C-alpha atoms as a printed R data frame, in Angstrom:
    type eleno elety resid chain resno       x       y       z
1   ATOM     1    CA   UNK     A     1 -50.345 -31.988 -28.781
2   ATOM     2    CA   UNK     A     2 -50.837 -31.597 -25.112
3   ATOM     3    CA   UNK     A     3 -47.204 -30.226 -24.802
4   ATOM     4    CA   UNK     A     4 -48.014 -27.669 -27.634
5   ATOM     5    CA   UNK     A     5 -51.057 -26.636 -25.894
6   ATOM     6    CA   UNK     A     6 -49.187 -26.387 -22.615
7   ATOM     7    CA   UNK     A     7 -46.201 -24.188 -24.178
8   ATOM     8    CA   UNK     A     8 -48.775 -22.010 -26.080
9   ATOM     9    CA   UNK     A     9 -50.767 -21.457 -22.615
10  ATOM    10    CA   UNK     A    10 -47.473 -20.791 -20.770
11  ATOM    11    CA   UNK     A    11 -46.427 -18.202 -23.402
12  ATOM    12    CA   UNK     A    12 -49.596 -16.397 -23.388
13  ATOM    13    CA   UNK     A    13 -49.461 -16.369 -19.510
14  ATOM    14    CA   UNK     A    14 -45.927 -14.845 -19.885
15  ATOM    15    CA   UNK     A    15 -47.032 -12.019 -22.387
16  ATOM    16    CA   UNK     A    16 -50.298 -11.406 -20.372
17  ATOM    17    CA   UNK     A    17 -47.642 -10.867 -17.016
18  ATOM    18    CA   UNK     A    18 -45.548  -8.641 -18.984
19  ATOM    19    CA   UNK     A    19 -48.381  -6.612 -20.320
20  ATOM    20    CA   UNK     A    20 -49.718  -6.161 -16.773
21  ATOM    21    CA   UNK     A    21 -46.027  -5.367 -15.511
22  ATOM    22    CA   UNK     A    22 -45.787  -2.602 -17.962
23  ATOM    23    CA   UNK     A    23 -49.124  -1.089 -17.110
24  ATOM    24    CA   UNK     A    24 -48.312  -1.071 -13.648
25  ATOM    25    CA   UNK     A    25 -45.076   0.514 -14.284
26  ATOM    26    CA   UNK     A    26 -46.499   3.232 -16.150
27  ATOM    27    CA   UNK     A    27 -49.097   3.762 -13.495
28  ATOM    28    CA   UNK     A    28 -46.463   4.045 -10.696
29  ATOM    29    CA   UNK     A    29 -44.323   6.723 -12.741
30  ATOM    30    CA   UNK     A    30 -47.315   8.619 -13.620
31  ATOM    31    CA   UNK     A    31 -48.348   8.632  -9.986
32  ATOM    32    CA   UNK     A    32 -44.911   9.804  -9.158
33  ATOM    33    CA   UNK     A    33 -44.915  12.307 -11.675
34  ATOM    34    CA   UNK     A    34 -48.427  13.651 -10.556
35  ATOM    35    CA   UNK     A    35 -47.213  13.987  -6.914
36  ATOM    36    CA   UNK     A    36 -43.900  15.463  -7.831
37  ATOM    37    CA   UNK     A    37 -45.676  18.177 -10.232
38  ATOM    38    CA   UNK     A    38 -48.256  18.934  -7.709
39  ATOM    39    CA   UNK     A    39 -45.432  19.607  -4.969
40  ATOM    40    CA   UNK     A    40 -43.708  21.908  -7.330
41  ATOM    41    CA   UNK     A    41 -46.861  23.956  -8.041
42  ATOM    42    CA   UNK     A    42 -48.799  23.635  -4.961
43  ATOM    43    CA   UNK     A    43 -50.145  27.124  -3.613
44  ATOM    44    CA   UNK     A    44 -50.057  28.844  -6.935
45  ATOM    45    CA   UNK     A    45 -53.062  30.272  -8.565
46  ATOM    46    CA   UNK     A    46 -54.049  28.627 -11.770
47  ATOM    47    CA   UNK     A    47 -55.561  31.856 -13.221
48  ATOM    48    CA   UNK     A    48 -52.376  33.689 -12.799
49  ATOM    49    CA   UNK     A    49 -50.150  30.936 -14.018
50  ATOM    50    CA   UNK     A    50 -52.178  30.642 -17.227
51  ATOM    51    CA   UNK     A    51 -52.347  34.488 -17.593
52  ATOM    52    CA   UNK     A    52 -48.313  34.577 -17.411
53  ATOM    53    CA   UNK     A    53 -48.034  31.585 -19.764
54  ATOM    54    CA   UNK     A    54 -50.231  33.456 -22.211
55  ATOM    55    CA   UNK     A    55 -47.667  36.239 -22.493
56  ATOM    56    CA   UNK     A    56 -45.128  33.598 -24.571
57  ATOM    57    CA   UNK     A    57 -43.716  34.634 -27.864
58  ATOM    58    CA   UNK     A    58 -44.456  31.876 -29.980
59  ATOM    59    CA   UNK     A    59 -41.994  33.045 -32.809
60  ATOM    60    CA   UNK     A    60 -38.854  32.198 -30.127
61  ATOM    61    CA   UNK     A    61 -40.480  29.169 -28.924
62  ATOM    62    CA   UNK     A    62 -40.952  27.862 -32.476
63  ATOM    63    CA   UNK     A    63 -36.999  28.493 -32.895
64  ATOM    64    CA   UNK     A    64 -36.277  26.561 -29.540
65  ATOM    65    CA   UNK     A    65 -38.468  23.696 -30.860
66  ATOM    66    CA   UNK     A    66 -36.620  23.486 -34.077
67  ATOM    67    CA   UNK     A    67 -33.367  23.662 -32.282
68  ATOM    68    CA   UNK     A    68 -34.583  20.602 -30.190
69  ATOM    69    CA   UNK     A    69 -35.490  18.638 -33.230
70  ATOM    70    CA   UNK     A    70 -31.765  19.509 -34.606
71  ATOM    71    CA   UNK     A    71 -30.384  17.984 -31.431
72  ATOM    72    CA   UNK     A    72 -32.145  14.868 -32.213
73  ATOM    73    CA   UNK     A    73 -31.003  14.546 -35.765
74  ATOM    74    CA   UNK     A    74 -27.360  15.161 -34.311
75  ATOM    75    CA   UNK     A    75 -27.965  12.420 -31.809
76  ATOM    76    CA   UNK     A    76 -29.121  10.277 -34.732
77  ATOM    77    CA   UNK     A    77 -26.071  11.012 -36.830
78  ATOM    78    CA   UNK     A    78 -23.602  10.238 -33.826
79  ATOM    79    CA   UNK     A    79 -25.208   6.884 -33.175
80  ATOM    80    CA   UNK     A    80 -24.613   6.138 -36.971
81  ATOM    81    CA   UNK     A    81 -21.159   6.862 -36.536
82  ATOM    82    CA   UNK     A    82 -20.914   4.552 -33.628
83  ATOM    83    CA   UNK     A    83 -22.477   1.826 -35.516
84  ATOM    84    CA   UNK     A    84 -20.266   2.127 -38.625
85  ATOM    85    CA   UNK     A    85 -17.097   0.424 -37.602
86  ATOM    86    CA   UNK     A    86 -19.186  -2.831 -37.590
87  ATOM    87    CA   UNK     A    87 -20.023  -2.602 -41.171
88  ATOM    88    CA   UNK     A    88 -23.623  -1.142 -40.891
89  ATOM    89    CA   UNK     A    89 -24.653   1.417 -43.272
90  ATOM    90    CA   UNK     A    90 -27.702   2.462 -41.236
91  ATOM    91    CA   UNK     A    91 -30.550   4.901 -43.005
92  ATOM    92    CA   UNK     A    92 -30.614   8.206 -41.168
93  ATOM    93    CA   UNK     A    93 -34.214   8.014 -41.310
94  ATOM    94    CA   UNK     A    94 -34.226   4.730 -39.315
95  ATOM    95    CA   UNK     A    95 -31.736   6.207 -36.869
96  ATOM    96    CA   UNK     A    96 -33.914   9.604 -36.205
97  ATOM    97    CA   UNK     A    97 -37.069   7.675 -35.817
98  ATOM    98    CA   UNK     A    98 -35.485   5.335 -33.158
99  ATOM    99    CA   UNK     A    99 -34.147   8.273 -31.385
100 ATOM   100    CA   UNK     A   100 -37.568  10.194 -31.325
101 ATOM   101    CA   UNK     A   101 -39.279   7.063 -30.333
102 ATOM   102    CA   UNK     A   102 -36.712   6.573 -27.319
103 ATOM   103    CA   UNK     A   103 -37.908  10.075 -25.993
104 ATOM   104    CA   UNK     A   104 -41.557   9.052 -26.391
105 ATOM   105    CA   UNK     A   105 -40.789   5.729 -24.242
106 ATOM   106    CA   UNK     A   106 -39.107   7.733 -21.535
107 ATOM   107    CA   UNK     A   107 -42.162   9.570 -21.163
108 ATOM   108    CA   UNK     A   108 -44.002   6.665 -20.262
109 ATOM   109    CA   UNK     A   109 -41.492   4.723 -18.527
110 ATOM   110    CA   UNK     A   110 -38.496   6.506 -17.314
111 ATOM   111    CA   UNK     A   111 -34.948   5.113 -18.558
112 ATOM   112    CA   UNK     A   112 -36.910   2.453 -21.030
113 ATOM   113    CA   UNK     A   113 -36.197   4.499 -24.061
114 ATOM   114    CA   UNK     A   114 -32.602   3.115 -24.647
115 ATOM   115    CA   UNK     A   115 -33.791  -0.342 -24.852
116 ATOM   116    CA   UNK     A   116 -36.692   0.639 -27.162
117 ATOM   117    CA   UNK     A   117 -34.452   2.263 -29.513
118 ATOM   118    CA   UNK     A   118 -32.091  -0.522 -29.680
119 ATOM   119    CA   UNK     A   119 -34.938  -2.713 -30.510
120 ATOM   120    CA   UNK     A   120 -35.929  -0.590 -33.346
121 ATOM   121    CA   UNK     A   121 -32.552  -1.232 -34.678
122 ATOM   122    CA   UNK     A   122 -32.719  -4.832 -34.436
123 ATOM   123    CA   UNK     A   123 -36.012  -5.010 -36.220
124 ATOM   124    CA   UNK     A   124 -35.665  -2.878 -39.077
125 ATOM   125    CA   UNK     A   125 -31.841  -2.828 -39.479
126 ATOM   126    CA   UNK     A   126 -30.999  -6.250 -38.142
127 ATOM   127    CA   UNK     A   127 -28.264  -4.821 -35.665
128 ATOM   128    CA   UNK     A   128 -27.406  -7.130 -32.968
129 ATOM   129    CA   UNK     A   129 -29.037  -5.893 -29.972
130 ATOM   130    CA   UNK     A   130 -26.360  -6.293 -27.625
131 ATOM   131    CA   UNK     A   131 -24.123  -4.651 -29.868
132 ATOM   132    CA   UNK     A   132 -26.147  -1.520 -30.240
133 ATOM   133    CA   UNK     A   133 -26.865  -1.397 -26.573
134 ATOM   134    CA   UNK     A   134 -22.967  -1.257 -26.185
135 ATOM   135    CA   UNK     A   135 -22.860   1.909 -28.663
136 ATOM   136    CA   UNK     A   136 -25.740   3.315 -26.349
137 ATOM   137    CA   UNK     A   137 -23.490   3.164 -23.209
138 ATOM   138    CA   UNK     A   138 -20.478   4.787 -25.086
139 ATOM   139    CA   UNK     A   139 -22.846   7.570 -26.037
140 ATOM   140    CA   UNK     A   140 -23.855   8.038 -22.399
141 ATOM   141    CA   UNK     A   141 -20.414   7.842 -21.095
142 ATOM   142    CA   UNK     A   142 -19.647  10.923 -23.587
143 ATOM   143    CA   UNK     A   143 -22.377  12.728 -22.446
144 ATOM   144    CA   UNK     A   144 -21.778  12.460 -18.880
145 ATOM   145    CA   UNK     A   145 -18.015  13.603 -19.601
146 ATOM   146    CA   UNK     A   146 -19.152  16.450 -21.218
147 ATOM   147    CA   UNK     A   147 -21.799  17.394 -18.692
148 ATOM   148    CA   UNK     A   148 -19.299  16.903 -15.631
149 ATOM   149    CA   UNK     A   149 -16.840  19.073 -17.216
150 ATOM   150    CA   UNK     A   150 -19.588  22.016 -17.717
151 ATOM   151    CA   UNK     A   151 -21.018  21.105 -14.337
152 ATOM   152    CA   UNK     A   152 -17.833  21.408 -12.356
153 ATOM   153    CA   UNK     A   153 -17.147  24.892 -14.186
154 ATOM   154    CA   UNK     A   154 -20.355  26.392 -13.617
155 ATOM   155    CA   UNK     A   155 -20.675  25.276  -9.962
156 ATOM   156    CA   UNK     A   156 -16.958  26.491  -9.129
157 ATOM   157    CA   UNK     A   157 -17.722  29.899 -10.562
158 ATOM   158    CA   UNK     A   158 -21.452  30.378  -9.524
159 ATOM   159    CA   UNK     A   159 -21.567  28.181  -6.476
160 ATOM   160    CA   UNK     A   160 -23.489  30.623  -4.789
161 ATOM   161    CA   UNK     A   161 -26.683  29.982  -6.743
162 ATOM   162    CA   UNK     A   162 -26.578  26.299  -6.050
163 ATOM   163    CA   UNK     A   163 -26.172  26.944  -2.431
164 ATOM   164    CA   UNK     A   164 -28.897  29.686  -2.140
165 ATOM   165    CA   UNK     A   165 -31.230  26.986  -3.639
166 ATOM   166    CA   UNK     A   166 -30.388  24.560  -0.906
167 ATOM   167    CA   UNK     A   167 -30.792  27.374   1.638
168 ATOM   168    CA   UNK     A   168 -34.120  28.344   0.452
169 ATOM   169    CA   UNK     A   169 -35.036  24.646   0.750
170 ATOM   170    CA   UNK     A   170 -33.804  23.251   4.136
171 ATOM   171    CA   UNK     A   171 -35.443  20.001   3.544
172 ATOM   172    CA   UNK     A   172 -33.278  19.215   0.442
173 ATOM   173    CA   UNK     A   173 -30.362  20.428   2.364
174 ATOM   174    CA   UNK     A   174 -31.338  17.866   5.394
175 ATOM   175    CA   UNK     A   175 -31.810  15.161   2.868
176 ATOM   176    CA   UNK     A   176 -28.384  15.268   1.168
177 ATOM   177    CA   UNK     A   177 -26.588  15.649   4.539
178 ATOM   178    CA   UNK     A   178 -28.395  12.625   5.781
179 ATOM   179    CA   UNK     A   179 -27.592  10.859   2.436
180 ATOM   180    CA   UNK     A   180 -23.764  11.827   2.833
181 ATOM   181    CA   UNK     A   181 -23.601  10.038   6.229
182 ATOM   182    CA   UNK     A   182 -24.928   6.831   4.398
183 ATOM   183    CA   UNK     A   183 -22.190   7.159   1.590
184 ATOM   184    CA   UNK     A   184 -19.909   4.285   2.872
185 ATOM   185    CA   UNK     A   185 -22.828   2.049   3.350
186 ATOM   186    CA   UNK     A   186 -24.196   2.770  -0.165
187 ATOM   187    CA   UNK     A   187 -20.794   2.325  -1.816
188 ATOM   188    CA   UNK     A   188 -20.242  -0.845   0.136
189 ATOM   189    CA   UNK     A   189 -23.702  -2.142  -1.002
190 ATOM   190    CA   UNK     A   190 -23.009  -1.115  -4.504
191 ATOM   191    CA   UNK     A   191 -19.718  -2.956  -4.841
192 ATOM   192    CA   UNK     A   192 -21.313  -6.102  -3.092
193 ATOM   193    CA   UNK     A   193 -24.152  -5.977  -5.573
194 ATOM   194    CA   UNK     A   194 -21.627  -5.832  -8.810
195 ATOM   195    CA   UNK     A   195 -19.570  -8.445  -7.419
196 ATOM   196    CA   UNK     A   196 -22.569 -10.728  -6.946
197 ATOM   197    CA   UNK     A   197 -23.759 -10.012 -10.359
198 ATOM   198    CA   UNK     A   198 -20.568 -10.787 -11.715
199 ATOM   199    CA   UNK     A   199 -20.148 -13.951  -9.947
200 ATOM   200    CA   UNK     A   200 -23.620 -15.183 -11.010
201 ATOM   201    CA   UNK     A   201 -22.939 -14.289 -14.744
202 ATOM   202    CA   UNK     A   202 -19.678 -16.264 -14.485
203 ATOM   203    CA   UNK     A   203 -21.385 -19.214 -13.096
204 ATOM   204    CA   UNK     A   204 -24.084 -19.078 -15.846
205 ATOM   205    CA   UNK     A   205 -21.379 -18.779 -18.625
206 ATOM   206    CA   UNK     A   206 -19.104 -21.650 -17.295
207 ATOM   207    CA   UNK     A   207 -22.052 -24.005 -16.728
208 ATOM   208    CA   UNK     A   208 -23.837 -23.143 -19.718
209 ATOM   209    CA   UNK     A   209 -27.051 -24.402 -17.930
210 ATOM   210    CA   UNK     A   210 -29.936 -24.918 -20.776
211 ATOM   211    CA   UNK     A   211 -28.000 -22.955 -22.979
212 ATOM   212    CA   UNK     A   212 -28.383 -19.552 -21.301
213 ATOM   213    CA   UNK     A   213 -24.795 -19.143 -20.552
214 ATOM   214    CA   UNK     A   214 -23.762 -19.344 -24.254
215 ATOM   215    CA   UNK     A   215 -26.469 -16.793 -25.153
216 ATOM   216    CA   UNK     A   216 -25.212 -14.734 -22.062
217 ATOM   217    CA   UNK     A   217 -21.711 -14.890 -23.197
218 ATOM   218    CA   UNK     A   218 -22.686 -13.807 -26.894
219 ATOM   219    CA   UNK     A   219 -24.806 -10.935 -25.463
220 ATOM   220    CA   UNK     A   220 -21.435  -9.811 -23.302
221 ATOM   221    CA   UNK     A   221 -19.363  -9.902 -26.021
222 ATOM   222    CA   UNK     A   222 -21.638  -7.760 -28.213
223 ATOM   223    CA   UNK     A   223 -22.153  -5.279 -25.509
224 ATOM   224    CA   UNK     A   224 -18.270  -4.987 -24.964
225 ATOM   225    CA   UNK     A   225 -17.798  -4.626 -28.668
226 ATOM   226    CA   UNK     A   226 -20.265  -1.873 -28.969
227 ATOM   227    CA   UNK     A   227 -18.611   0.028 -26.077
228 ATOM   228    CA   UNK     A   228 -15.114  -0.417 -27.739
229 ATOM   229    CA   UNK     A   229 -16.258   0.782 -31.028
230 ATOM   230    CA   UNK     A   230 -15.064   4.192 -30.215
231 ATOM   231    CA   UNK     A   231 -11.627   2.840 -30.827
232 ATOM   232    CA   UNK     A   232 -12.322   2.252 -34.372
233 ATOM   233    CA   UNK     A   233 -14.293   5.193 -35.386
234 ATOM   234    CA   UNK     A   234 -13.418   6.549 -38.672
235 ATOM   235    CA   UNK     A   235 -14.824  10.050 -38.140
236 ATOM   236    CA   UNK     A   236 -13.653  10.570 -34.495
237 ATOM   237    CA   UNK     A   237 -14.116  14.213 -35.096
238 ATOM   238    CA   UNK     A   238 -17.424  14.007 -36.212
239 ATOM   239    CA   UNK     A   239 -18.460  12.041 -33.056
240 ATOM   240    CA   UNK     A   240 -16.801  14.777 -30.789
241 ATOM   241    CA   UNK     A   241 -18.661  17.446 -32.756
242 ATOM   242    CA   UNK     A   242 -22.115  15.923 -32.744
243 ATOM   243    CA   UNK     A   243 -21.506  15.355 -28.701
244 ATOM   244    CA   UNK     A   244 -20.513  19.108 -28.103
245 ATOM   245    CA   UNK     A   245 -23.498  20.149 -30.523
246 ATOM   246    CA   UNK     A   246 -26.117  18.103 -28.619
247 ATOM   247    CA   UNK     A   247 -25.255  19.168 -25.145
248 ATOM   248    CA   UNK     A   248 -24.693  22.879 -26.449
249 ATOM   249    CA   UNK     A   249 -28.421  22.670 -27.958
250 ATOM   250    CA   UNK     A   250 -29.611  21.581 -24.628
251 ATOM   251    CA   UNK     A   251 -28.370  24.565 -22.619
252 ATOM   252    CA   UNK     A   252 -28.819  27.190 -25.599
253 ATOM   253    CA   UNK     A   253 -32.712  25.872 -25.807
254 ATOM   254    CA   UNK     A   254 -33.109  27.244 -22.470
255 ATOM   255    CA   UNK     A   255 -31.919  30.823 -23.596
256 ATOM   256    CA   UNK     A   256 -34.447  30.812 -26.530
257 ATOM   257    CA   UNK     A   257 -37.097  30.137 -24.036
258 ATOM   258    CA   UNK     A   258 -35.739  33.038 -21.885
259 ATOM   259    CA   UNK     A   259 -36.451  35.074 -24.803
260 ATOM   260    CA   UNK     A   260 -40.114  33.964 -25.083
261 ATOM   261    CA   UNK     A   261 -41.108  35.633 -21.959
262 ATOM   262    CA   UNK     A   262 -41.054  39.351 -21.156
263 ATOM   263    CA   UNK     A   263 -40.211  38.577 -17.751
264 ATOM   264    CA   UNK     A   264 -37.111  36.445 -18.501
265 ATOM   265    CA   UNK     A   265 -35.943  38.173 -21.554
266 ATOM   266    CA   UNK     A   266 -33.478  39.906 -19.703
267 ATOM   267    CA   UNK     A   267 -31.665  36.433 -18.624
268 ATOM   268    CA   UNK     A   268 -28.297  35.547 -20.161
269 ATOM   269    CA   UNK     A   269 -26.506  32.517 -20.983
270 ATOM   270    CA   UNK     A   270 -25.085  32.234 -17.368
271 ATOM   271    CA   UNK     A   271 -28.476  31.595 -15.999
272 ATOM   272    CA   UNK     A   272 -29.343  29.263 -18.755
273 ATOM   273    CA   UNK     A   273 -26.020  27.201 -18.138
274 ATOM   274    CA   UNK     A   274 -27.005  27.210 -14.549
275 ATOM   275    CA   UNK     A   275 -30.756  25.876 -15.323
276 ATOM   276    CA   UNK     A   276 -29.017  23.480 -17.616
277 ATOM   277    CA   UNK     A   277 -26.759  21.897 -15.026
278 ATOM   278    CA   UNK     A   278 -29.181  22.146 -12.166
279 ATOM   279    CA   UNK     A   279 -32.279  21.120 -14.295
280 ATOM   280    CA   UNK     A   280 -30.354  17.931 -15.565
281 ATOM   281    CA   UNK     A   281 -30.375  16.737 -11.775
282 ATOM   282    CA   UNK     A   282 -33.837  17.014 -11.718
283 ATOM   283    CA   UNK     A   283 -34.545  14.899 -14.925
284 ATOM   284    CA   UNK     A   284 -32.369  12.310 -13.320
285 ATOM   285    CA   UNK     A   285 -35.123  11.477 -10.810
286 ATOM   286    CA   UNK     A   286 -37.276   8.442 -11.942
287 ATOM   287    CA   UNK     A   287 -40.358  10.581 -12.840
288 ATOM   288    CA   UNK     A   288 -41.557  10.772 -16.425
289 ATOM   289    CA   UNK     A   289 -39.203  13.353 -17.975
290 ATOM   290    CA   UNK     A   290 -38.285  14.788 -15.020
291 ATOM   291    CA   UNK     A   291 -42.027  16.150 -14.382
292 ATOM   292    CA   UNK     A   292 -42.206  18.154 -11.184
293 ATOM   293    CA   UNK     A   293 -38.424  18.013 -10.191
294 ATOM   294    CA   UNK     A   294 -37.215  19.921 -13.046
295 ATOM   295    CA   UNK     A   295 -39.963  22.548 -12.861
296 ATOM   296    CA   UNK     A   296 -39.424  22.856  -9.089
297 ATOM   297    CA   UNK     A   297 -35.506  23.291 -10.043
298 ATOM   298    CA   UNK     A   298 -36.100  25.751 -12.564
299 ATOM   299    CA   UNK     A   299 -38.528  27.814 -10.408
300 ATOM   300    CA   UNK     A   300 -36.027  27.898  -7.763
301 ATOM   301    CA   UNK     A   301 -32.903  29.138  -9.803
302 ATOM   302    CA   UNK     A   302 -35.220  31.685 -11.572
303 ATOM   303    CA   UNK     A   303 -35.956  33.019  -8.553
304 ATOM   304    CA   UNK     A   304 -32.577  33.987  -7.650
305 ATOM   305    CA   UNK     A   305 -32.190  35.956 -10.772
306 ATOM   306    CA   UNK     A   306 -35.330  38.107  -9.707
307 ATOM   307    CA   UNK     A   307 -38.192  36.034 -11.558
308 ATOM   308    CA   UNK     A   308 -41.156  35.500  -9.223
309 ATOM   309    CA   UNK     A   309 -41.916  31.956  -8.845
310 ATOM   310    CA   UNK     A   310 -45.634  32.450  -8.841
311 ATOM   311    CA   UNK     A   311 -46.829  33.149 -11.580
312 ATOM   312    CA   UNK     A   312 -43.816  33.906 -13.767
313 ATOM   313    CA   UNK     A   313 -41.326  31.102 -12.901
314 ATOM   314    CA   UNK     A   314 -44.121  28.537 -12.830
315 ATOM   315    CA   UNK     A   315 -45.419  29.669 -16.423
316 ATOM   316    CA   UNK     A   316 -41.806  29.590 -17.898
317 ATOM   317    CA   UNK     A   317 -41.219  25.946 -16.485
318 ATOM   318    CA   UNK     A   318 -44.696  25.088 -17.561
319 ATOM   319    CA   UNK     A   319 -44.121  26.112 -21.353
320 ATOM   320    CA   UNK     A   320 -40.662  25.133 -21.794
321 ATOM   321    CA   UNK     A   321 -41.025  21.681 -20.357
322 ATOM   322    CA   UNK     A   322 -44.605  21.538 -21.921
323 ATOM   323    CA   UNK     A   323 -43.185  22.152 -25.411
324 ATOM   324    CA   UNK     A   324 -40.416  19.726 -25.127
325 ATOM   325    CA   UNK     A   325 -42.786  16.901 -24.121
326 ATOM   326    CA   UNK     A   326 -45.380  18.000 -26.766
327 ATOM   327    CA   UNK     A   327 -42.370  17.609 -29.451
328 ATOM   328    CA   UNK     A   328 -41.432  14.087 -28.105
329 ATOM   329    CA   UNK     A   329 -44.869  12.886 -28.274
330 ATOM   330    CA   UNK     A   330 -45.971  14.246 -31.714
331 ATOM   331    CA   UNK     A   331 -42.670  13.427 -33.330
332 ATOM   332    CA   UNK     A   332 -42.597   9.834 -31.427
333 ATOM   333    CA   UNK     A   333 -46.141   8.944 -32.503
334 ATOM   334    CA   UNK     A   334 -45.452   9.752 -36.156
335 ATOM   335    CA   UNK     A   335 -42.283   7.775 -35.956
336 ATOM   336    CA   UNK     A   336 -43.988   4.751 -34.753
337 ATOM   337    CA   UNK     A   337 -46.693   5.054 -37.239
338 ATOM   338    CA   UNK     A   338 -44.199   5.581 -40.367
339 ATOM   339    CA   UNK     A   339 -41.569   3.127 -39.184
340 ATOM   340    CA   UNK     A   340 -43.379   0.347 -40.861
341 ATOM   341    CA   UNK     A   341 -44.027   2.195 -43.950
342 ATOM   342    CA   UNK     A   342 -40.630   3.572 -44.443
343 ATOM   343    CA   UNK     A   343 -39.301  -0.062 -44.258
344 ATOM   344    CA   UNK     A   344 -41.983  -2.124 -46.059
345 ATOM   345    CA   UNK     A   345 -39.670  -2.663 -49.036
346 ATOM   346    CA   UNK     A   346 -36.360  -2.132 -47.186
347 ATOM   347    CA   UNK     A   347 -33.616  -4.856 -46.992
348 ATOM   348    CA   UNK     A   348 -30.816  -3.772 -44.725
349 ATOM   349    CA   UNK     A   349 -27.276  -4.897 -45.572
350 ATOM   350    CA   UNK     A   350 -26.016  -6.997 -42.939
351 ATOM   351    CA   UNK     A   351 -22.302  -7.352 -42.975
352 ATOM   352    CA   UNK     A   352 -20.557 -10.844 -42.940
353 ATOM   353    CA   UNK     A   353 -17.966  -9.633 -40.421
354 ATOM   354    CA   UNK     A   354 -19.303  -7.450 -37.817
355 ATOM   355    CA   UNK     A   355 -16.564  -7.161 -35.758
356 ATOM   356    CA   UNK     A   356 -15.041  -3.469 -35.489
357 ATOM   357    CA   UNK     A   357 -11.650  -2.708 -36.641
358 ATOM   358    CA   UNK     A   358 -10.416  -1.108 -33.274
359 ATOM   359    CA   UNK     A   359  -6.826  -0.817 -34.426
360 ATOM   360    CA   UNK     A   360  -7.866   1.702 -37.315
361 ATOM   361    CA   UNK     A   361  -7.159   5.126 -36.740
362 ATOM   362    CA   UNK     A   362  -5.877   4.064 -33.031
């Protein structure tokens, strides 16, 4: 009895600790986002900013929002293609809901969404967490390959725009120059960290202390299988199509937002591509959804194309980013509410043999 009470007390303390840790993270990232947002909009007149934002043409904005929703659906279908070789036949509604919940989670705690969506698959489709996480890694690798290819072409053909952004913001240029001098040390530290992690994992797997090594070994095996699933894809061209479609929508949505304002309607696809490339670097910064950093970069790029930062560039960034966040928030919250209902009587088919046939179609 005493052991049970001690165990329950310990578990309760652990849950409270995790809860407090989550709240702390949310507050920290919210503070970072608020500071960066203030930095991006400092000195701008609120009245003029809202006045420029009121010039928005909501028909074009609706088209942009619907296109963003289509990209989420495409991402859901692509994820289903990666899980197919394991024998899973996952409902598209669960895939779509997991994707929009991922974006909602990223708004709260950056980079947490990937874990959350894998958790949704584990709960409602009984997909092994490590295996689904491996497919997520494969997705990210595919997206990075496409983005790098586009970024190289855009920056090589329009390097003057990126260099002008640095010239107009010497503090950023000084930071990058200072960072460059520490690249060897950073790489050495990264290599040392990776080697240390690998050694610790190997030791845990070999000794199997308290059964942790065995569980870790199974998790790593599932992660590796998930990453290698692309080798057994039955519909590889569909995977390529959706990867290209998702990234195309990301940049073309910006073009539709251009058409939403009289002061940006003259901008073309080249400017949209530049914002897509440079704005992505702003989203990488660990702030909720790129708040502040994305706005700052977009205003700087628009200024080079003749759009005044105050208030036009600020209004564009505010509306474009705000509508994306609004979509994430509404659809994500609806998905969280609907998931238990749409799966109340659903029994997923769990395959007996979940090893992907990596030889097929290779």
